[in-house]
Amino acid sequence: MTLECNIAKAKDYMARFAAEGVMNHIDGASVPAISGKTFETISPVDLGKLAVVAKGGEADIDAAVAAAKAAFPAWSKMPGAERRKILIKVAEAIEARAEEIAFTECMDTGQALRFMSKAAIRGAANFRFFADQAPHAENGEVTRTPTQMNTTSRRPIGPVGVITPWNTPFMLSTWKIAPALASGCTVVHKPAEFSPMTAKLLVEIAESAGLPKGVLNVVNGFGEDAGKRLTEHPDIKAIAFVGESRTGSMIMAQGAKTLKRVHFELGGKNPVIVFDDADIDRAVDAATFMIYSLNGERCTSSSRLLVQNTIYEEVCNRVAAVAKRIKVGHPLDPETVVGPLIHPEHESKVLSYFDKAREEGATIAAGGEKVGDQGCYVAPTLFTQATNDMAIAQEEIFGPVLTAIPFKDEEDALRIANDVQYGLAAYLWTNDLNRAMRMTDELQAGMMWVNSENIRHLPAPFGGVKASGIGRDGGDWSFNFYMETVNVSFPRASHKIPKLGG
Ligand code: NAD
């Protein structure tokens, strides 16, 4: 598996997109935007054009919502066991096209093949996990009083909108779409404009595996028109959104008029906190993995390294050494760890923090520069001597960029860790169990890992606090979002009913 051989394969996979473009997919058909408008998607590898993409707007969203609404009665009434069978077939079909999905994702997003080769496997695992819960998703509980028997059950909420970002788009989309479909909802998906390609593969794969037409629809386009219309549409009952915090608040405002249920997975500025009693070798491996894998374009990246001052210098030296050794290069090179960032616009944003770091008085201990003059390549970077009030410590940079801040003791670590607007994930390194208990009680984060990098367990809840999100994914939490709980009360006996008026 050499780079040359992978580039040749990628050319083959890209050829159909170059020829056909990336169409919208509505009611089982691949269709251009109703307006005929298009935009281009480029590869961050060399900024070359990959394909022309349908630029959906209000009319396309309306057509997709109509299709999702028409498909809803049959899909939602299908027994869960039948839905499960179809969704398992979708998982198998995803696995069968794993290489195509991986190569397409690498070329469209710049993510390294060593990570994207697992994207389809993770996506298929999402389908299997949620499919297995479909048969009993409607079940609720029974509560009894002396006079009444209350029974709860769950019903799919209706057609829903799924709006996704450009980082690991295939895996992320399946994480939202699989539970929605398993719940019995139909879906209109609006993928990110920077990374439209694998959403098209997913809907094609799903329909080839037996998903009825209209159950999953895809409309490409920009947030301000296609995305906005989806969030405002009266027939869309809920919006599952993954993206930036400020977009989340816009969506909340846009959905207010139609009382939209929302689930938000937003930004993060996640601390990895290393005490001097920790296993430093493992802490350094985990911290560097969590910021330099996936190009650092990851909501749960450990973007703030908080290190006890007794070991600050040693840990920073070791992290800097790793950062300098990491291979930056073509995403299809099997040796590459850091590929190009998604788009020149995002690259400029990341590069701007190198100037900010210098202006704010931090030290650039590794990286801090663009790599090469072609494509969006940025060196793995470590800022040291930073304080938590600096922009590099407060703002989500969303690149392979780590900000290291020293702390004195537990209290100081907690204060710094919590002093940001975000609260998605936190990573804690200590061998003192009591300290781990105290710290995890006080850390403001929806997810914490002690002495570990982020390891996703699908039955566990995923989501953030503060500006990092609303709601939880995974396990039964996903079903609670995509379904309505209803209660029916039966009399247990001829109980006494109050008589009014005589
Ligand atoms: P973004 O918010 O710019 O865009 C996300 C999606 O929202 C895109 O499809 C976009 O077209 C759409 N959108 C934009 N404006 C809209 C509007 N007014 N109405 C409806 N839709 C609109 O985010 P991005 O730059 O694509 O992605 C990166 C962000 O996603 C980062 O902040 C990252 O932390 C976050 N993220 C969070 C998680 C999580 O689980 N918490 C996971 C992945 C990414």
XYZ file of C-alpha atoms and ligand atoms in Angstrom:
546
model
C 0.000 0.000 0.000
C 2.202 2.835 -1.256
C 1.226 6.460 -1.649
C 1.385 6.203 -5.463
C -0.883 3.180 -5.468
C -3.333 4.923 -3.107
C -3.381 8.082 -5.229
C -4.236 5.980 -8.286
C -7.084 4.299 -6.402
C -8.366 7.649 -5.124
C -8.439 8.950 -8.710
C -10.736 6.072 -9.628
C -13.040 6.752 -6.684
C -13.095 10.485 -7.441
C -13.766 10.009 -11.154
C -17.491 9.394 -10.750
C -17.913 12.481 -8.574
C -15.943 14.542 -11.099
C -18.201 13.246 -13.887
C -21.604 13.268 -12.138
C -21.091 15.938 -9.492
C -22.507 15.556 -5.990
C -26.264 15.728 -6.435
C -28.920 16.089 -3.780
C -30.771 12.884 -2.975
C -34.521 13.237 -2.540
C -37.165 10.527 -2.466
C -34.779 7.890 -3.777
C -33.488 9.960 -6.688
C -30.262 11.804 -7.351
C -31.326 15.309 -8.354
C -29.722 18.688 -9.070
C -30.746 21.753 -7.082
C -34.136 23.037 -8.256
C -32.532 26.423 -8.978
C -29.809 24.685 -11.017
C -27.206 26.375 -8.807
C -23.972 24.604 -7.877
C -20.791 25.174 -5.896
C -17.406 23.482 -6.043
C -15.839 21.230 -3.466
C -12.053 21.297 -3.430
C -9.499 18.948 -1.952
C -7.323 20.410 0.818
C -4.505 18.203 -0.526
C -3.792 20.540 -3.464
C -6.836 22.873 -3.597
C -7.846 21.155 -6.864
C -11.543 20.859 -7.730
C -13.033 17.501 -6.745
C -16.610 17.962 -7.903
C -19.455 20.306 -8.592
C -22.075 20.127 -5.832
C -25.818 20.870 -6.004
C -26.448 24.097 -4.080
C -29.722 23.353 -2.371
C -31.930 26.099 -1.001
C -35.436 26.498 0.377
C -37.207 24.707 -2.489
C -34.912 21.679 -2.226
C -35.395 21.462 1.528
C -39.152 21.709 1.035
C -39.051 18.851 -1.491
C -36.876 16.710 0.803
C -39.122 17.374 3.801
C -42.184 16.440 1.725
C -40.482 13.149 0.820
C -39.536 12.487 4.456
C -43.086 13.290 5.552
C -44.594 10.958 2.954
C -42.225 8.137 3.949
C -42.829 8.599 7.688
C -46.110 6.644 8.187
C -44.821 3.403 6.637
C -41.333 3.609 8.173
C -42.534 4.544 11.656
C -45.195 1.804 11.668
C -42.830 -0.893 10.422
C -42.153 -3.328 13.283
C -38.842 -2.552 14.980
C -37.548 -6.035 14.143
C -38.064 -5.307 10.431
C -36.350 -1.941 10.689
C -33.504 -3.702 12.476
C -33.031 -6.131 9.565
C -32.780 -3.306 7.057
C -30.357 -1.304 9.214
C -28.111 -4.338 9.738
C -28.014 -4.720 5.956
C -26.999 -1.054 5.744
C -24.130 -1.784 8.184
C -22.983 -4.699 6.022
C -23.157 -2.591 2.873
C -21.082 0.149 4.557
C -18.420 -2.413 5.462
C -18.387 -3.713 1.902
C -17.533 -0.232 0.628
C -15.143 0.676 3.465
C -12.196 1.480 1.214
C -14.220 3.772 -1.052
C -15.600 5.619 1.985
C -12.120 5.981 3.518
C -10.467 7.248 0.329
C -13.313 9.661 -0.406
C -13.160 11.049 3.142
C -9.374 11.499 2.907
C -9.578 13.416 -0.365
C -12.566 15.539 0.658
C -11.437 16.403 4.217
C -7.656 15.883 4.347
C -7.866 13.347 7.185
C -5.090 10.752 7.206
C -5.901 7.292 5.860
C -4.486 5.626 8.992
C -7.485 7.035 10.877
C -10.069 7.126 8.072
C -9.578 3.455 7.255
C -11.675 2.889 10.378
C -14.347 5.480 9.518
C -16.588 2.981 7.742
C -16.118 0.361 10.454
C -17.141 2.922 13.091
C -20.081 4.013 10.934
C -21.217 0.417 10.473
C -20.866 -0.178 14.228
C -23.206 2.772 14.840
C -25.800 1.236 12.527
C -25.509 -2.187 14.187
C -25.693 -0.824 17.721
C -28.802 1.279 17.165
C -30.420 -1.332 14.888
C -30.260 -3.853 17.710
C -32.288 -1.521 19.911
C -35.006 -0.860 17.323
C -37.176 -3.889 18.261
C -37.705 -2.668 21.829
C -37.340 1.096 21.326
C -41.073 1.699 21.795
C -41.199 -0.067 25.161
C -41.743 1.967 28.288
C -42.664 1.216 31.874
C -45.736 0.474 33.938
C -46.429 2.313 37.203
C -49.408 1.429 39.369
C -51.453 3.221 41.994
C -54.385 1.623 43.886
C -56.762 2.956 41.222
C -54.722 3.387 38.047
C -52.287 1.550 35.878
C -50.013 3.936 33.927
C -48.204 2.619 30.891
C -45.610 4.592 28.979
C -44.444 3.937 25.462
C -42.376 5.836 22.933
C -43.279 6.941 19.438
C -40.973 8.305 16.740
C -41.249 12.100 16.804
C -41.613 12.557 13.019
C -39.358 13.645 10.174
C -36.160 15.126 11.648
C -33.314 17.291 10.351
C -29.676 16.285 10.828
C -27.068 19.020 10.274
C -23.432 17.936 10.390
C -19.971 19.585 10.337
C -16.968 18.789 8.170
C -14.827 16.941 10.682
C -15.008 13.142 10.208
C -18.344 13.678 8.452
C -19.116 10.055 7.607
C -18.694 8.689 11.118
C -20.472 11.661 12.695
C -23.434 11.485 10.327
C -24.021 7.799 11.010
C -23.975 8.530 14.705
C -26.991 10.818 14.246
C -28.758 9.161 11.341
C -28.606 5.526 12.583
C -30.517 6.153 15.851
C -33.011 8.422 14.060
C -33.815 5.647 11.581
C -33.822 2.958 14.280
C -36.357 5.076 16.195
C -38.659 5.131 13.178
C -38.000 8.731 12.160
C -37.336 9.776 8.594
C -34.442 12.151 7.945
C -33.376 15.152 5.925
C -29.599 15.458 6.164
C -27.763 18.711 5.421
C -24.032 17.906 5.290
C -21.329 20.564 5.697
C -20.529 22.482 2.545
C -16.770 21.755 2.897
C -17.279 17.946 2.915
C -20.350 16.812 0.944
C -19.055 13.591 -0.631
C -19.501 10.782 1.868
C -23.072 11.855 2.716
C -23.919 11.005 -0.880
C -22.222 7.608 -0.509
C -24.156 6.900 2.691
C -27.613 7.470 1.204
C -26.741 5.433 -1.887
C -25.385 2.586 0.219
C -28.412 2.659 2.528
C -30.888 2.504 -0.354
C -28.925 -0.239 -2.122
C -29.238 -2.219 1.129
C -33.016 -1.835 1.181
C -33.769 1.455 2.963
C -37.069 2.615 1.395
C -36.935 5.786 -0.694
C -37.730 9.021 1.112
C -36.622 7.656 4.505
C -33.203 9.324 4.189
C -32.831 12.432 2.034
C -29.770 14.623 1.519
C -29.751 18.294 0.588
C -26.373 19.969 0.060
C -25.884 23.677 0.394
C -24.957 26.410 2.802
C -26.018 26.950 6.377
C -27.627 30.312 5.834
C -30.109 29.043 3.238
C -30.526 25.233 3.125
C -29.583 24.769 6.793
C -31.738 27.658 7.958
C -34.813 26.495 6.060
C -34.462 22.989 7.513
C -34.419 24.370 11.063
C -37.485 26.524 10.364
C -39.583 23.972 8.489
C -42.860 23.260 10.330
C -42.892 19.576 9.318
C -39.449 18.928 10.812
C -40.016 17.961 14.427
C -36.460 17.963 15.748
C -32.977 19.065 14.745
C -29.867 17.090 15.626
C -26.969 19.470 15.114
C -23.214 19.066 15.391
C -21.091 22.152 14.856
C -19.942 25.399 16.377
C -21.511 26.842 19.510
C -22.517 30.095 17.830
C -24.261 28.186 15.015
C -26.104 26.240 17.721
C -27.538 29.419 19.168
C -28.581 30.604 15.705
C -30.366 27.294 15.131
C -32.116 27.565 18.475
C -33.428 31.008 17.493
C -34.426 29.840 14.005
C -36.313 26.855 15.418
C -38.084 28.809 18.147
C -41.117 29.722 16.063
C -41.924 26.077 15.341
C -40.938 24.946 18.876
C -38.255 22.671 17.491
C -36.730 20.050 19.744
C -32.953 20.426 19.492
C -29.937 18.303 20.284
C -26.615 20.143 20.109
C -23.073 18.825 20.041
C -20.919 21.923 19.940
C -17.373 23.123 20.467
C -14.803 22.275 23.120
C -11.553 23.468 24.698
C -10.872 20.308 26.594
C -8.214 20.110 29.307
C -5.867 17.197 29.840
C -4.687 17.568 33.420
C -1.441 15.861 34.404
C -0.424 15.569 38.084
C 3.118 14.678 39.051
C 2.054 11.304 40.470
C 0.769 10.171 37.050
C 2.297 7.696 34.631
C 3.996 10.346 32.517
C 4.801 8.079 29.555
C 1.159 7.140 29.139
C -0.049 10.700 29.753
C 2.233 12.066 27.020
C 1.118 9.376 24.557
C -2.570 10.055 25.279
C -2.275 13.856 25.225
C -0.393 13.896 21.919
C -2.770 11.346 20.396
C -5.816 13.402 21.405
C -4.530 16.626 19.830
C -2.458 15.504 16.843
C -4.645 12.680 15.512
C -7.494 13.597 13.128
C -5.558 16.843 12.421
C -6.754 18.150 15.781
C -10.073 18.765 14.009
C -11.959 16.927 16.679
C -14.454 18.255 19.205
C -12.995 16.113 22.025
C -9.359 16.993 21.261
C -7.242 17.651 24.343
C -6.402 21.187 23.290
C -5.283 22.506 26.720
C -2.459 20.659 28.476
C -2.513 21.547 32.180
C 0.624 20.221 33.877
C 1.666 20.387 37.528
C 4.546 22.860 37.766
C 6.920 20.226 39.237
C 6.887 18.297 35.927
C 5.799 21.046 33.515
C 9.133 21.415 31.743
C 9.713 17.694 31.385
C 6.220 17.031 30.009
C 6.390 19.977 27.605
C 9.796 18.846 26.301
C 8.433 15.380 25.667
C 5.280 16.624 23.944
C 7.353 18.996 21.778
C 9.633 16.098 20.798
C 6.602 14.033 19.710
C 5.120 16.989 17.789
C 8.400 17.461 15.897
C 8.594 13.753 14.974
C 5.035 13.488 13.604
C 4.773 13.057 9.859
C 2.778 15.757 8.110
C 1.863 14.855 4.565
C -0.506 13.544 1.937
C -3.486 11.964 3.688
C -3.187 8.816 1.565
C 0.421 8.219 2.630
C 0.232 5.321 5.101
C 2.909 7.050 7.239
C 1.028 10.356 7.527
C -0.374 11.355 10.904
C -1.352 14.961 10.172
C -2.882 15.679 6.770
C -4.005 19.038 5.366
C -6.655 21.025 7.247
C -10.109 20.998 5.703
C -10.050 24.260 3.719
C -7.920 27.390 3.166
C -10.422 29.436 5.206
C -9.981 27.164 8.201
C -6.228 27.009 7.641
C -6.043 30.829 7.839
C -7.966 30.726 11.101
C -5.545 28.183 12.597
C -2.487 30.102 11.319
C -3.827 33.328 12.855
C -3.384 31.774 16.312
C 0.376 31.495 15.739
C 0.544 35.292 15.530
C -1.832 35.652 18.467
C 0.345 33.325 20.578
C 3.429 35.426 19.829
C 1.574 38.683 20.526
C 0.222 37.320 23.806
C 3.714 36.314 24.941
C 3.486 32.518 24.758
C 6.438 30.466 23.503
C 6.153 28.302 20.398
C 7.937 25.131 21.489
C 7.079 23.153 18.348
C 5.549 23.930 14.959
C 3.843 27.298 14.664
C 4.127 27.401 10.886
C 2.618 26.300 7.609
C 4.220 23.274 5.953
C 5.012 23.484 2.210
C 3.355 25.853 -0.208
C 0.684 23.585 -1.660
C -2.494 22.564 0.184
C -3.531 23.354 3.747
C -0.690 21.758 5.720
C 0.111 23.032 9.212
C 2.836 21.762 11.557
C 1.835 20.068 14.833
C 2.224 22.880 17.312
C 2.853 23.315 21.020
C 2.498 26.640 22.824
C 4.180 26.819 26.235
C 4.347 29.479 28.955
C 0.707 30.219 28.280
C -1.826 31.565 30.743
C -5.501 30.708 30.729
C -6.641 34.221 29.818
C -4.898 34.089 26.427
C -6.971 33.557 23.258
C -4.942 30.384 22.583
C -6.253 29.002 25.899
C -9.857 30.171 25.574
C -10.815 29.771 21.913
C -11.383 26.563 19.986
C -8.595 26.505 17.378
C -9.648 23.140 15.885
C -6.236 22.193 14.503
C -3.140 20.243 15.640
C -2.369 22.953 18.161
C -1.859 22.422 21.888
C -1.603 25.082 24.601
C 0.357 24.058 27.724
C -0.331 25.832 31.022
C 1.342 25.074 34.377
C -0.656 24.665 37.608
C 0.324 24.464 41.272
C -2.135 22.149 42.984
C -5.592 20.604 42.708
C -7.424 23.830 43.371
C -5.395 25.679 40.762
C -5.906 22.871 38.209
C -9.672 22.932 38.737
C -9.871 26.700 38.497
C -7.986 26.750 35.190
C -9.776 23.699 33.766
C -13.234 25.174 34.435
C -12.409 28.728 33.421
C -13.596 28.454 29.789
C -16.998 28.781 28.163
C -16.897 25.144 27.023
C -17.453 21.876 28.921
C -17.298 18.957 26.527
C -14.559 16.568 27.719
C -11.775 16.451 30.312
C -8.865 14.049 30.698
C -7.298 13.509 34.101
C -3.940 11.876 34.848
C -3.199 10.902 38.444
C -2.542 7.710 40.364
C -4.284 9.033 43.460
C -7.804 7.567 43.471
C -9.124 10.036 46.035
C -7.842 12.938 44.007
C -9.471 11.489 40.892
C -12.769 11.300 42.804
C -12.471 14.884 44.053
C -11.492 16.252 40.665
C -14.138 14.434 38.618
C -16.779 15.685 41.072
C -15.834 19.272 40.292
C -14.722 19.317 36.663
C -17.247 21.003 34.377
C -17.407 18.552 31.475
C -19.989 16.187 30.086
C -17.412 13.421 29.621
C -14.266 12.632 31.561
C -11.606 10.023 31.097
C -9.267 9.135 33.956
C -5.806 7.911 32.915
C -7.009 7.371 29.364
C -7.488 8.944 25.993
C -11.037 9.207 24.611
C -12.401 5.713 24.089
C -15.959 5.743 22.832
C -18.393 3.232 24.252
C -21.689 3.418 22.347
C -23.957 2.568 25.322
C -22.405 5.439 27.330
C -23.663 9.030 27.047
C -21.800 11.474 24.791
C -22.284 15.234 25.047
C -21.231 18.427 26.750
C -22.195 21.014 29.352
C -22.016 24.834 29.174
C -21.417 26.073 25.591
C -20.527 22.542 24.453
C -24.011 21.274 23.966
C -27.482 20.248 24.959
C -28.538 16.614 25.242
C -26.734 13.303 25.076
C -26.082 10.758 22.368
C -25.525 7.042 22.712
C -27.342 4.268 24.539
C -30.980 5.024 25.122
C -30.323 8.782 25.213
C -30.479 8.910 21.408
C -33.884 7.204 21.393
C -35.237 9.621 23.963
C -34.358 12.444 21.613
C -35.858 10.958 18.457
C -38.977 9.637 20.209
C -41.866 11.090 22.230
C -42.820 9.388 25.475
C -46.582 9.080 25.987
C -48.459 7.861 29.017
C -51.773 5.986 28.950
C -53.656 5.513 32.208
C -56.157 2.641 32.739
C -58.486 2.342 35.732
C -57.720 -0.702 37.854
C -61.209 -0.847 39.324
C -64.403 1.170 39.400
C -62.825 3.944 41.391
C -64.856 6.784 42.752
C -65.160 9.703 40.292
C -66.004 13.081 41.873
C -69.602 14.078 41.097
C -70.154 17.781 40.488
C -73.393 19.739 40.401
C -75.486 17.697 42.747
P -20.470 25.030 11.702
O -21.284 25.332 12.904
O -19.874 26.150 10.950
O -21.318 24.205 10.634
C -21.948 22.991 10.945
C -23.132 22.790 10.032
O -24.117 23.785 10.315
C -22.819 22.904 8.552
O -23.544 21.905 7.856
C -23.343 24.287 8.206
O -23.718 24.430 6.856
C -24.551 24.378 9.112
N -25.010 25.746 9.410
C -24.271 26.878 9.490
N -25.076 27.931 9.789
C -26.336 27.459 9.899
C -27.596 28.044 10.183
N -27.728 29.358 10.419
N -28.687 27.251 10.218
C -28.596 25.912 10.000
N -27.421 25.308 9.699
C -26.311 26.061 9.657
O -19.348 23.991 12.200
P -18.112 23.415 11.373
O -17.087 24.491 11.254
O -18.617 22.737 10.151
O -17.599 22.260 12.378
C -16.675 22.428 13.381
C -17.358 22.610 14.736
O -18.120 21.446 15.073
C -16.381 22.774 15.889
O -16.805 23.804 16.733
C -16.451 21.440 16.616
O -16.064 21.457 17.972
C -17.878 21.082 16.433
N -18.077 19.647 16.673
C -18.662 19.236 17.856
C -18.816 17.877 18.135
C -19.419 17.404 19.437
O -19.755 16.232 19.534
N -19.567 18.254 20.426
C -18.399 16.935 17.194
C -17.812 17.391 16.010
C -17.670 18.749 15.760
